XYZ file of C-alpha atoms in Angstrom:
115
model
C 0.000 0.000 0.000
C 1.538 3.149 -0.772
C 1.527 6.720 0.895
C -1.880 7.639 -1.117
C -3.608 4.576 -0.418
C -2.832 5.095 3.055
C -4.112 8.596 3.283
C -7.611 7.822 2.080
C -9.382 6.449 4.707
C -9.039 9.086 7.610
C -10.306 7.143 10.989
C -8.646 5.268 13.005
C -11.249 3.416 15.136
C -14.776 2.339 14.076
C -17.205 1.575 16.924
C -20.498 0.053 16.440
C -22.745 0.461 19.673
C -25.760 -1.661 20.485
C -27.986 0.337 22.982
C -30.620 -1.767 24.705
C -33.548 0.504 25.940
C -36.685 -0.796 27.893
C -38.689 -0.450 24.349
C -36.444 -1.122 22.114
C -32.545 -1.768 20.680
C -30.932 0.936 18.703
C -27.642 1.037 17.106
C -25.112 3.852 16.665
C -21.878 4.330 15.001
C -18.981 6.092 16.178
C -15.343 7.220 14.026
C -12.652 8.149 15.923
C -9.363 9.610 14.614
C -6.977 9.462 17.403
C -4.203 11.046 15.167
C -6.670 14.377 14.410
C -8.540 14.204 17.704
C -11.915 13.814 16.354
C -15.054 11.903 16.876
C -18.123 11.904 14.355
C -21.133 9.626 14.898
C -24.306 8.259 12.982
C -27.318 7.420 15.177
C -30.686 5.475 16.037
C -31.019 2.673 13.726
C -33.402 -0.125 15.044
C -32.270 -3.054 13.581
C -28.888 -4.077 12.117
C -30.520 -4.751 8.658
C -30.690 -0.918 8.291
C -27.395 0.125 9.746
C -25.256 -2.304 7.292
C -27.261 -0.944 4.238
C -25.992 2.598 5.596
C -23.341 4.409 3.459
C -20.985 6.320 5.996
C -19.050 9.296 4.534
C -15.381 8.844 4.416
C -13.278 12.201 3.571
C -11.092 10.863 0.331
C -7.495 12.798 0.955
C -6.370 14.264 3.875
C -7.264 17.505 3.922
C -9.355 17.461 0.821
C -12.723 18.294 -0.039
C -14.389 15.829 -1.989
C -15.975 12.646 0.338
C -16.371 9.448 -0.874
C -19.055 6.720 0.979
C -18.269 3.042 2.255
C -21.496 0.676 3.251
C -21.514 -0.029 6.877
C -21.135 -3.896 6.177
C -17.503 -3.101 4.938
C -17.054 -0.999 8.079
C -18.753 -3.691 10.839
C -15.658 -6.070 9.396
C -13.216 -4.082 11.165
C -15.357 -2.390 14.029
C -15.116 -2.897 17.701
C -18.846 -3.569 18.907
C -20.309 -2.501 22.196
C -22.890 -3.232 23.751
C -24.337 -1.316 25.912
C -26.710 0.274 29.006
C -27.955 3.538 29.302
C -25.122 5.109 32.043
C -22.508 3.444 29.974
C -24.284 5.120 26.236
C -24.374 8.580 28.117
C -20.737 8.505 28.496
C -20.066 7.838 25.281
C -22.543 10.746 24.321
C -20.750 13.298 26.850
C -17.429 12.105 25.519
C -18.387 12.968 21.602
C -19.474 16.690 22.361
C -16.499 17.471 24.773
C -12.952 18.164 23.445
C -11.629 14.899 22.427
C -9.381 12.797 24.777
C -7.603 9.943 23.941
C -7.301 8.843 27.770
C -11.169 9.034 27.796
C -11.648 7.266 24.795
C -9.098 4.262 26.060
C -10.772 4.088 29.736
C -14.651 3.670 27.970
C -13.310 0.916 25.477
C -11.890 -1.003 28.692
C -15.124 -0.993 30.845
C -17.768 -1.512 28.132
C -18.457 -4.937 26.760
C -17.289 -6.188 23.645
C -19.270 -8.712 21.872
């Protein structure tokens, strides 16, 4: 893969979050790029049928304009999935609208469940 290749696809984590409510289960994806300190995230999908038919926008260069899209099945491949409660979903929340922390970001991966 060389330099250009590499550049493309700008985040470095995927997460794929399965929120169990009292109603119902929703399912949220987050992009973190630990090297440009940013989070983005894609929200409220009931089933997983929906989110994988989802095309997530993926900036194309570095620092350029034009966005390309990738279907959330290529994504899930490489994802880390979480599930879930409601405390544990509101931290991820408060941790997507405050300045981004990579400390943060580490601690929340450790206590949440993978599955």
């Amino acid at each position: 893969m060389n330099r250009r290749q590499r550049q493309k696809i700008v985040p470095s984590t995927w997460l794929i979050v399965h929120r169990q409510t009292a109603q119902q289960a929703y399912y949220c994806i987050y992009m973190l790029d630990w090297k440009r300190r940013a989070c983005f995230s894609w929200e409220e999908w009931t089933s997983i049928s929906e989110l994988m038919q989802f095309r997530v926008p993926v900036r194309s260069k570095i620092g350029g304009h034009r966005y390309t899209s990738q279907p959330c099945a290529k994504i899930a491949k490489k994802a880390i999935w979480l599930h879930v409660d409601e405390q544990q979903y509101e931290q991820i929340e408060q941790l997507s609208y405050r300045p981004f922390s990579k400390a943060k970001w580490s601690s929340l991966l450790q206590q949440s469940t993978a599955f």
